[in-house]
Short mmCIF file of C-alpha atoms and ligand atoms in Angstrom, two decimals:
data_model
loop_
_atom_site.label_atom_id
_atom_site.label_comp_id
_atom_site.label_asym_id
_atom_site.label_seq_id
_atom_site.Cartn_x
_atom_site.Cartn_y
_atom_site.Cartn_z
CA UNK A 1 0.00 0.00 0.00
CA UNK A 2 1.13 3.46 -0.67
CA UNK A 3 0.92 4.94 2.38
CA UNK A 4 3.72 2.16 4.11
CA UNK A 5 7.23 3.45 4.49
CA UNK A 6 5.62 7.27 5.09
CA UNK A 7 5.88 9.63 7.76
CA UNK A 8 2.67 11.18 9.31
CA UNK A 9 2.06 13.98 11.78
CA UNK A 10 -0.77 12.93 14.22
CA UNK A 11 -2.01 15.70 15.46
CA UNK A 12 -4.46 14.62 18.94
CA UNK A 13 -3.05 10.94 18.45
CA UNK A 14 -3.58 10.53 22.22
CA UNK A 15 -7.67 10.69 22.09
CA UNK A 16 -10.02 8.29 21.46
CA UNK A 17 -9.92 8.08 17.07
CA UNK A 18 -6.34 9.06 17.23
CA UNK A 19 -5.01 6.39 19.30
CA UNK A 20 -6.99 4.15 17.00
CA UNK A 21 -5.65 5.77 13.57
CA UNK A 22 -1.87 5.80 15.41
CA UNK A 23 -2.34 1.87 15.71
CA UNK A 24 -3.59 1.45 12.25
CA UNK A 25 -0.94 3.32 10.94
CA UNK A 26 1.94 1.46 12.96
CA UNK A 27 0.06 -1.57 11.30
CA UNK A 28 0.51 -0.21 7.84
CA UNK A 29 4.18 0.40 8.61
CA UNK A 30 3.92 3.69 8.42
CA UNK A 31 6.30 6.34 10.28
CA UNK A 32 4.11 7.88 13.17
CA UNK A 33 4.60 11.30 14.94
CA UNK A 34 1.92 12.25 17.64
CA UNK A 35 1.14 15.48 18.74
CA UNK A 36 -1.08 16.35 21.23
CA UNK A 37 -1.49 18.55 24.59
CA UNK A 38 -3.34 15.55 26.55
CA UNK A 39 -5.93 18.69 27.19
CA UNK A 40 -9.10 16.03 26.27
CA UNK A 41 -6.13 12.54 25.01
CA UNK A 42 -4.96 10.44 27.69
CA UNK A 43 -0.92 9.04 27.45
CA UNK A 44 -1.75 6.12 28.40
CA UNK A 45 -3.37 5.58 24.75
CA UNK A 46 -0.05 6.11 23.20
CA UNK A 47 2.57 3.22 23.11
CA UNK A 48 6.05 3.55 21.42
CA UNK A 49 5.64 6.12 19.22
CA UNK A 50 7.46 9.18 19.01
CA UNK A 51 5.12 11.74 21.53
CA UNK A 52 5.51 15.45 21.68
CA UNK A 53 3.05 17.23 24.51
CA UNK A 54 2.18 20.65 23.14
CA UNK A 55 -0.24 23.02 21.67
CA UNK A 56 -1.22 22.32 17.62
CA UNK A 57 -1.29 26.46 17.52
CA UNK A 58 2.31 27.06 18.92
CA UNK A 59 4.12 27.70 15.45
CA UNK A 60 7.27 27.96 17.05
CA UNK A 61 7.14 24.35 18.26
CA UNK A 62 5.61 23.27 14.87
CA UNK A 63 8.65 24.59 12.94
CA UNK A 64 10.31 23.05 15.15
CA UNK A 65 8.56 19.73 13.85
CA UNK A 66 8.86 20.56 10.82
CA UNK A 67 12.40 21.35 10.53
CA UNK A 68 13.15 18.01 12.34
CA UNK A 69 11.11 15.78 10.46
CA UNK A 70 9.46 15.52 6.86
CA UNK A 71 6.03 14.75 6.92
CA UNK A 72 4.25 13.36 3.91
CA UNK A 73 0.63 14.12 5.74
CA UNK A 74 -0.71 15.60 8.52
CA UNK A 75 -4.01 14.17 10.45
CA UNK A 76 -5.64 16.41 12.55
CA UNK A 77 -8.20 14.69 15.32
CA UNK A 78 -7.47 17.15 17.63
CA UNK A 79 -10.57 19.33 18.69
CA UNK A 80 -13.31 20.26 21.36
CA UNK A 81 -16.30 17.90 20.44
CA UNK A 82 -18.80 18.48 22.87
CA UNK A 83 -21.95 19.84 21.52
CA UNK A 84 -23.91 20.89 24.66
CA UNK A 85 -20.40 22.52 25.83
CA UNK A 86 -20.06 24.38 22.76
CA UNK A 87 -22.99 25.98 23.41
CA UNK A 88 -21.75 27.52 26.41
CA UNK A 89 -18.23 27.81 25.50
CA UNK A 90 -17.63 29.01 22.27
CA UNK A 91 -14.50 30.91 21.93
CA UNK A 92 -13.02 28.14 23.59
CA UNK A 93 -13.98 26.29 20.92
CA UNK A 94 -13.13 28.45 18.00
CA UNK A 95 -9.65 28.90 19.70
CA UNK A 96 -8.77 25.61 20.01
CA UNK A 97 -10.73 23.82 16.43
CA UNK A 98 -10.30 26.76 14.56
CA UNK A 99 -7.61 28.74 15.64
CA UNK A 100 -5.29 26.78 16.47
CA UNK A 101 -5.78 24.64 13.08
CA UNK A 102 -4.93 28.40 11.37
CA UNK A 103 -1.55 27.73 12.81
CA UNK A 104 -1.24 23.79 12.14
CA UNK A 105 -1.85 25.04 8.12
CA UNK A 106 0.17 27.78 8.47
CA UNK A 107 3.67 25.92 9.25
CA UNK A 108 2.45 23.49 6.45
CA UNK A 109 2.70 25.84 4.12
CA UNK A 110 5.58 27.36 5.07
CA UNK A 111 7.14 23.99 5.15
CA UNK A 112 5.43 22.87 1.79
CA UNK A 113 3.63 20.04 3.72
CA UNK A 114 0.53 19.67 1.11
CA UNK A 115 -1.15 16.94 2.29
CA UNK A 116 -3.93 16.87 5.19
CA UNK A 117 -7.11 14.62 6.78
CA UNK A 118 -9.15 16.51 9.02
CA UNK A 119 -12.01 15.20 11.10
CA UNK A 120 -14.97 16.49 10.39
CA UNK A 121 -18.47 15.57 11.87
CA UNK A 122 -22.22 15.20 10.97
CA UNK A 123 -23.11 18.08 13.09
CA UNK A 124 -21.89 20.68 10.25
CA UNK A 125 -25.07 19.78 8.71
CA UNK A 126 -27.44 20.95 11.58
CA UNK A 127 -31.01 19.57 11.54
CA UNK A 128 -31.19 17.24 8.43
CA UNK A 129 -33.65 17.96 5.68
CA UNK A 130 -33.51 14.49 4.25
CA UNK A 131 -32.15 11.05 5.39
CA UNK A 132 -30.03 9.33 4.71
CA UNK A 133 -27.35 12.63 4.52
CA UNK A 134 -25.62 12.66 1.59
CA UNK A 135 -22.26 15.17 1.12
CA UNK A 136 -24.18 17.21 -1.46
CA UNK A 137 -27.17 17.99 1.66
CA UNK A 138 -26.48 21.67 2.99
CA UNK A 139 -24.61 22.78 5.70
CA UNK A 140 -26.22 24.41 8.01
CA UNK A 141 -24.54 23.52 11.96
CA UNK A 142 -26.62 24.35 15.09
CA UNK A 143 -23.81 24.42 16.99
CA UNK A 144 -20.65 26.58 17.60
CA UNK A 145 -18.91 23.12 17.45
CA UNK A 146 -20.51 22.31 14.13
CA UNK A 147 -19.71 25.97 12.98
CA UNK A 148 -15.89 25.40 13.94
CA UNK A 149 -15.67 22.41 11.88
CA UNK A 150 -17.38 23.51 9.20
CA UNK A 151 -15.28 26.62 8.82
CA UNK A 152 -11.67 24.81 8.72
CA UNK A 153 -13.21 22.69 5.75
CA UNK A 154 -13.99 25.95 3.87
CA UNK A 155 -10.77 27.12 5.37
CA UNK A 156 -9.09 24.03 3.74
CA UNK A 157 -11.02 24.78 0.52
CA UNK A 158 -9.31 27.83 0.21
CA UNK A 159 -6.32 27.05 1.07
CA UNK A 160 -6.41 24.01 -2.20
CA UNK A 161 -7.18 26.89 -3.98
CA UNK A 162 -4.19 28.84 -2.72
CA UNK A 163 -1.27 26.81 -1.86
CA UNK A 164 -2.06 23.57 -3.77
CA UNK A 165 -3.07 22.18 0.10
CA UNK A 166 -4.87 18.69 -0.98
CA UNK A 167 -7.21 17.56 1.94
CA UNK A 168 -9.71 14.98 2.82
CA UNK A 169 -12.33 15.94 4.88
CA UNK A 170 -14.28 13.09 7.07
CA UNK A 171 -17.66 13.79 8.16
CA UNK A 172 -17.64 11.19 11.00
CA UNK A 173 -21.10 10.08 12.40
CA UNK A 174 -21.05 8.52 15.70
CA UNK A 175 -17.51 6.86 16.02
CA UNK A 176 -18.05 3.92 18.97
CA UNK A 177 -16.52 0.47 20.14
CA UNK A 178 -12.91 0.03 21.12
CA UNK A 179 -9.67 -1.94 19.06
CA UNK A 180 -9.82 -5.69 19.38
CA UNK A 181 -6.57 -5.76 21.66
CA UNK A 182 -8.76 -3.92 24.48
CA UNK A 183 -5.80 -2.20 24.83
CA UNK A 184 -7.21 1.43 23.89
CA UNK A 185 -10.62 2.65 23.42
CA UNK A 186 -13.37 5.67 24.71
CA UNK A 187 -12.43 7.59 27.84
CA UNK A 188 -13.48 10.84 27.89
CA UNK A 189 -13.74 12.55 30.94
CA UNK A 190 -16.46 13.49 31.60
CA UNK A 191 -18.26 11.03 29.86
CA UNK A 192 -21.22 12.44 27.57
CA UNK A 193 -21.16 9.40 24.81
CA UNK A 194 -24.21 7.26 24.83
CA UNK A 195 -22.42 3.31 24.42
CA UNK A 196 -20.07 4.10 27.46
CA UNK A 197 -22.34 5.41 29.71
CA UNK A 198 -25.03 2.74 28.46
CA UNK A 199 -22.23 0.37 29.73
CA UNK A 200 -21.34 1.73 32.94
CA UNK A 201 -24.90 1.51 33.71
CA UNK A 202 -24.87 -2.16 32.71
CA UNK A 203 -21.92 -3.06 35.29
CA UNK A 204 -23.60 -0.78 37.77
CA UNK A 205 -20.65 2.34 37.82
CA UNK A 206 -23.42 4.63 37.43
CA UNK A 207 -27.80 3.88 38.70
CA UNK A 208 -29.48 3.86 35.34
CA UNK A 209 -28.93 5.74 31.95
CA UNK A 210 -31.32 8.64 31.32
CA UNK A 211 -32.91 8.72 27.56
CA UNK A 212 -32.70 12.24 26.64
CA UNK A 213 -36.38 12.53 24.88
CA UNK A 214 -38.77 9.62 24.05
CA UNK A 215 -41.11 11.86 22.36
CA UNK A 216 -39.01 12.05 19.20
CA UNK A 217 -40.77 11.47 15.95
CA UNK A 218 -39.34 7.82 15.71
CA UNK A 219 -40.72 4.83 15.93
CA UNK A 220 -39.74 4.40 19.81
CA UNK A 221 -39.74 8.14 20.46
CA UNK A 222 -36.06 8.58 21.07
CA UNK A 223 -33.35 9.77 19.22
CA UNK A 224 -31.58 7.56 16.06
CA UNK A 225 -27.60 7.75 15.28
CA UNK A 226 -25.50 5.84 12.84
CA UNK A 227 -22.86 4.07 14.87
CA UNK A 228 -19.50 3.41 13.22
CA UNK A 229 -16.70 1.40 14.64
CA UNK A 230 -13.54 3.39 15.17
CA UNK A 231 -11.40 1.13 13.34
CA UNK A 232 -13.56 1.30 10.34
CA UNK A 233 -12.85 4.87 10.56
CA UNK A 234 -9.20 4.68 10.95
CA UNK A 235 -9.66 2.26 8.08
CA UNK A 236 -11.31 5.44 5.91
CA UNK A 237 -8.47 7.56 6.59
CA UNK A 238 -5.49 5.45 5.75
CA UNK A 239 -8.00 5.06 2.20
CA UNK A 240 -8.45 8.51 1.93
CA UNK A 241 -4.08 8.92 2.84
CA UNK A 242 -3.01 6.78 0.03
CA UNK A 243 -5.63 8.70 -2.11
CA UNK A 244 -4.04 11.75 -1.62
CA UNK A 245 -0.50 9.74 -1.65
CA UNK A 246 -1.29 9.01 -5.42
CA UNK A 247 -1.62 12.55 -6.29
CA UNK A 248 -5.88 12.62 -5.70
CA UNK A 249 -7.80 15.68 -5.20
CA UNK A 250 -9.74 16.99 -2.50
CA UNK A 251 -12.63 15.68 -0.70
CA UNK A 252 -15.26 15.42 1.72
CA UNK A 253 -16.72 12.20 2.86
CA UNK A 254 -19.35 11.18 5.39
CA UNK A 255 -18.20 8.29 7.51
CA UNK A 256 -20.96 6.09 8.92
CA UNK A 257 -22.55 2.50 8.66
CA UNK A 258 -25.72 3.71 6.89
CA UNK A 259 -27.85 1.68 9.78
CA UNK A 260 -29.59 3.86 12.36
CA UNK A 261 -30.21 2.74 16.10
CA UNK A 262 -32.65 4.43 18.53
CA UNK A 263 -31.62 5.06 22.02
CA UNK A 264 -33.53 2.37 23.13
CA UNK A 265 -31.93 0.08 20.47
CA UNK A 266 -28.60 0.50 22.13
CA UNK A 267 -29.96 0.18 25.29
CA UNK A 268 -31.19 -3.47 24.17
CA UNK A 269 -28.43 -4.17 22.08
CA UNK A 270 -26.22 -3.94 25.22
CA UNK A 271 -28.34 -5.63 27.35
CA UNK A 272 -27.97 -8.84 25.09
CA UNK A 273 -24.12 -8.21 24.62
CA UNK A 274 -23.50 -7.75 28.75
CA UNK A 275 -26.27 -9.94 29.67
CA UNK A 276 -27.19 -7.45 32.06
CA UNK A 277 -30.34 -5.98 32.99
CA UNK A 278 -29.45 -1.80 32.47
CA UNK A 279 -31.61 0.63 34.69
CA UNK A 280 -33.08 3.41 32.01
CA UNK A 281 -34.84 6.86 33.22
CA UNK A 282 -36.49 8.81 30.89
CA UNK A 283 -35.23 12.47 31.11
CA UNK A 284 -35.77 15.09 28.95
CA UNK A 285 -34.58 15.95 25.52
CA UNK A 286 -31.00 17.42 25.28
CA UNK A 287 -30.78 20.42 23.75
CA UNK A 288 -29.67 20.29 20.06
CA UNK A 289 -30.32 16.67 19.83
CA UNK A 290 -31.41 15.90 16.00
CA UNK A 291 -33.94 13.13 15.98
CA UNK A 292 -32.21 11.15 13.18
CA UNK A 293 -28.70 11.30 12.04
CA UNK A 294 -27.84 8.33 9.25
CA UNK A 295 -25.30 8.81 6.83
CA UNK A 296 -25.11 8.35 2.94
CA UNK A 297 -21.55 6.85 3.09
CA UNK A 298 -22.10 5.56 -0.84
CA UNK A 299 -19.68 7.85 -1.74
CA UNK A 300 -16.65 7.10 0.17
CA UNK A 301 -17.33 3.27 -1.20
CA UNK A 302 -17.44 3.86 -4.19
CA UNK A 303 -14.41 6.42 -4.81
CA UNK A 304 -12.14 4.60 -2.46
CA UNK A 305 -13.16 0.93 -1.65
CA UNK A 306 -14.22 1.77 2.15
CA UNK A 307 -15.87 -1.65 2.97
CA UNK A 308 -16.83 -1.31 6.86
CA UNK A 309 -15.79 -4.66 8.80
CA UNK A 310 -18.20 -3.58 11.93
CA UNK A 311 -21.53 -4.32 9.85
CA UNK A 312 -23.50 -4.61 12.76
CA UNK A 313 -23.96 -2.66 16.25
CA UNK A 314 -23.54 -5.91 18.51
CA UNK A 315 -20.16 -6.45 17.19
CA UNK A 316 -19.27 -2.55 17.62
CA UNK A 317 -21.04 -3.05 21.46
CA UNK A 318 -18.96 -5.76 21.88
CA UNK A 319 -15.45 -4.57 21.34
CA UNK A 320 -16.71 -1.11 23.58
CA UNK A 321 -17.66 -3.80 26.16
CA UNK A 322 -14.61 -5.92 26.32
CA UNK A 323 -12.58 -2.35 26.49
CA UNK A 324 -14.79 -1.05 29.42
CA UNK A 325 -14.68 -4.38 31.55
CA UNK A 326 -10.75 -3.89 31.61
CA UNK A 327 -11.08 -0.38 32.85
CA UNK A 328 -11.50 -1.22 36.82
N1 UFG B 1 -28.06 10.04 25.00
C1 UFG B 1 -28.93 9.71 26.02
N2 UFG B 1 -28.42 9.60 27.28
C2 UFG B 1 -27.09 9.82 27.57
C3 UFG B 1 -26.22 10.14 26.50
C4 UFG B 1 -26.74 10.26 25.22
O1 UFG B 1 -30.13 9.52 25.81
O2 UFG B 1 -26.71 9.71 28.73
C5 UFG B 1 -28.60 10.15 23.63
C6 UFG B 1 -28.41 11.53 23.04
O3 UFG B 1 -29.45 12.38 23.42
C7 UFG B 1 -28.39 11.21 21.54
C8 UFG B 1 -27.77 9.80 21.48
O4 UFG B 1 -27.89 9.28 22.80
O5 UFG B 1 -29.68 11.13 21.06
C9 UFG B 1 -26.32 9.82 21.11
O6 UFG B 1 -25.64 10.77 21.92
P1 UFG B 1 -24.06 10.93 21.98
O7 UFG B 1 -23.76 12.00 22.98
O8 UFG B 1 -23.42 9.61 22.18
O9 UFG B 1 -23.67 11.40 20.50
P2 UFG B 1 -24.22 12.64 19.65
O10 UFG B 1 -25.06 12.04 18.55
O11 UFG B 1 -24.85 13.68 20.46
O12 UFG B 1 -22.86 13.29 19.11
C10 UFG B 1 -21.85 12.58 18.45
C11 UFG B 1 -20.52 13.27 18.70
C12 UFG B 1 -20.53 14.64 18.11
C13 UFG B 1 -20.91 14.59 16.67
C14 UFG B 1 -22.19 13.83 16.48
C15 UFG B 1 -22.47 13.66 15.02
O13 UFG B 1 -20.26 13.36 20.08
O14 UFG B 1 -19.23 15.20 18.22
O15 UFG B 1 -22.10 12.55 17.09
O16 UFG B 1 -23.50 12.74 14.82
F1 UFG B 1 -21.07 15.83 16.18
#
């Protein structure tokens, strides 16, 4: 594969995706560099590879980075991705997705580093108009976390345009489940994610979950997500790496399994997987909660091969559950 023998900048390699992508990309023999501040990534996610704690926006360290080593790509996971704390929070979250990304481009260019994956999210397109969402369906976030990402992929646009910058953007959906090895996988802190917290309730760490909204206009009345395993997405972006390795142009792909759960699906789902009974209390609805997010991922198929190996949601639950069992 193209992308063996190369040297990557990881840029948040210590969160949850990162970590993942870092291990895919020590599987593809590639060359791995990980930056990160451990602001929201955890060290112990990171194993071996070369590690450098520090700020994405501090161009004097980048050049330093640059200088030292020549990068064939740059991913960028790192980024604020709360939606409810966005809300309250959003300079913090234009600093640190948007402005500090300003900077990560900036030292590219001036060290004629030209190619870059970014991770993007559903949210940039705000309440859906039709489902499932295809790449062409507008953008219109509801967020200041969807508005963030959404400007550093016209940002990125313009900077193709510019500077010759080629860049994939990945419009993840909702990334879940943990590597086989059980070695990494989701811990955020706090914990907002629906599958972990669905799982702490099943081992009894926490009461009960509480289903935000079961008046929804779904067929259960709560809200419906397209789950895709994080591998499968680390999978997409070593595609999308050699794409842009063999000279391809820019692009923007959703990443998602095309299924959608309810709440109450998981909730079930897991209950089969643990074989535990899990406590639920209906709440209210969170604010900014879609009721359905499903991907179109037909594209990302069909231009680069992405064949997800997670096809189902027990197999995703199960790899999250094996992870969270080891975390005691
Ligand atoms: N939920 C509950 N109870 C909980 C936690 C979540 O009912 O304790 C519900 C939410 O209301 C939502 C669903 O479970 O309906 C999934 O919630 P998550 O917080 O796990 O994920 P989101 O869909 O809100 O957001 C995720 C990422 C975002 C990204 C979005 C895109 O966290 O960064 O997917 O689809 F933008």
């Amino acid at each position: 594969m193209p992308s063996s023998d190369k040297k990557i900048l990881v840029v948040g390699g210590a969160g949850y995706i990162g970590a993942h992508m870092v291990r895919q990309l020590a599987r593809a023999s590639c060359d791995v560099v990980i930056l990160d501040n451990l602001s929201t990534g955890n060290r112990k996610l990171v194993q071996g590879e070369a590690f450098i704690q520090g700020n994405l926006g501090n161009s004097d360290l980048l050049d330093k980075l640059f200088s030292r080593h020549t990068f064939d790509a740059v991913m960028h996971f790192a980024a604020f991705s709360q939606v409810g704390e966005s809300m309250h929070q959003p300079l913090a979250y234009y600093r640190n997705n948007l402005a500090e990304t300003v900077a990560l481009l900036d030292a590219m260019v001036r060290h004629d580093v030209k190619r870059f994956i970014f991770s993007s999210t559903a949210a940039v397109y705000g309440e859906p108009v039709a489902i499932p969402i295809t790449e062409d369906h507008p953008c219109a976030p509801t967020n200041p976390y969807g508005n963030t990402k959404l400007a550093v992929e016209r940002m990125l646009a313009d900077c193709d345009a510019a500077y010759g910058l080629k860049f994939t953007a990945l419009r993840y959906f909702n990334a879940a489940g943990a590597d086989e090895s059980a070695e990494i996988g989701e811990m955020h802190d706090p914990e907002t994610h629906l599958i972990p917290i669905v799982l702490s309730a099943a081992d009894g760490r926490i009461d009960h979950i509480r289903v935000f909204g079961t008046d929804y206009p779904t067929t259960d009345g709560t809200c419906v997500r397209d789950y895709v395993h994080v591998n499968d997405l680390a999978q997409a972006h070593l595609l999308a790496l050699d794409a842009l390795l063999e000279g391809g142009d820019s692009a923007v792909y959703n990443l998602g399994s095309s299924h959608g759960y309810s709440v109450r699906d998981v909730i079930s789902k897991a209950e089969g997987v643990t074989g535990k009974r899990i406590p639920v209390v209906e709440a209210p609805r969170r604010p900014g909660d879609p009721a359905v997010l499903v991907a179109s991922s037909e594209k990302i198929r069909r231009e680069l091969g992405w064949a997800p190996a997670y096809d189902n949601l027990e197999k995703i639950i199960r790899t999250a559950w094996n992870w969270h069992l080891k975390q005691k």
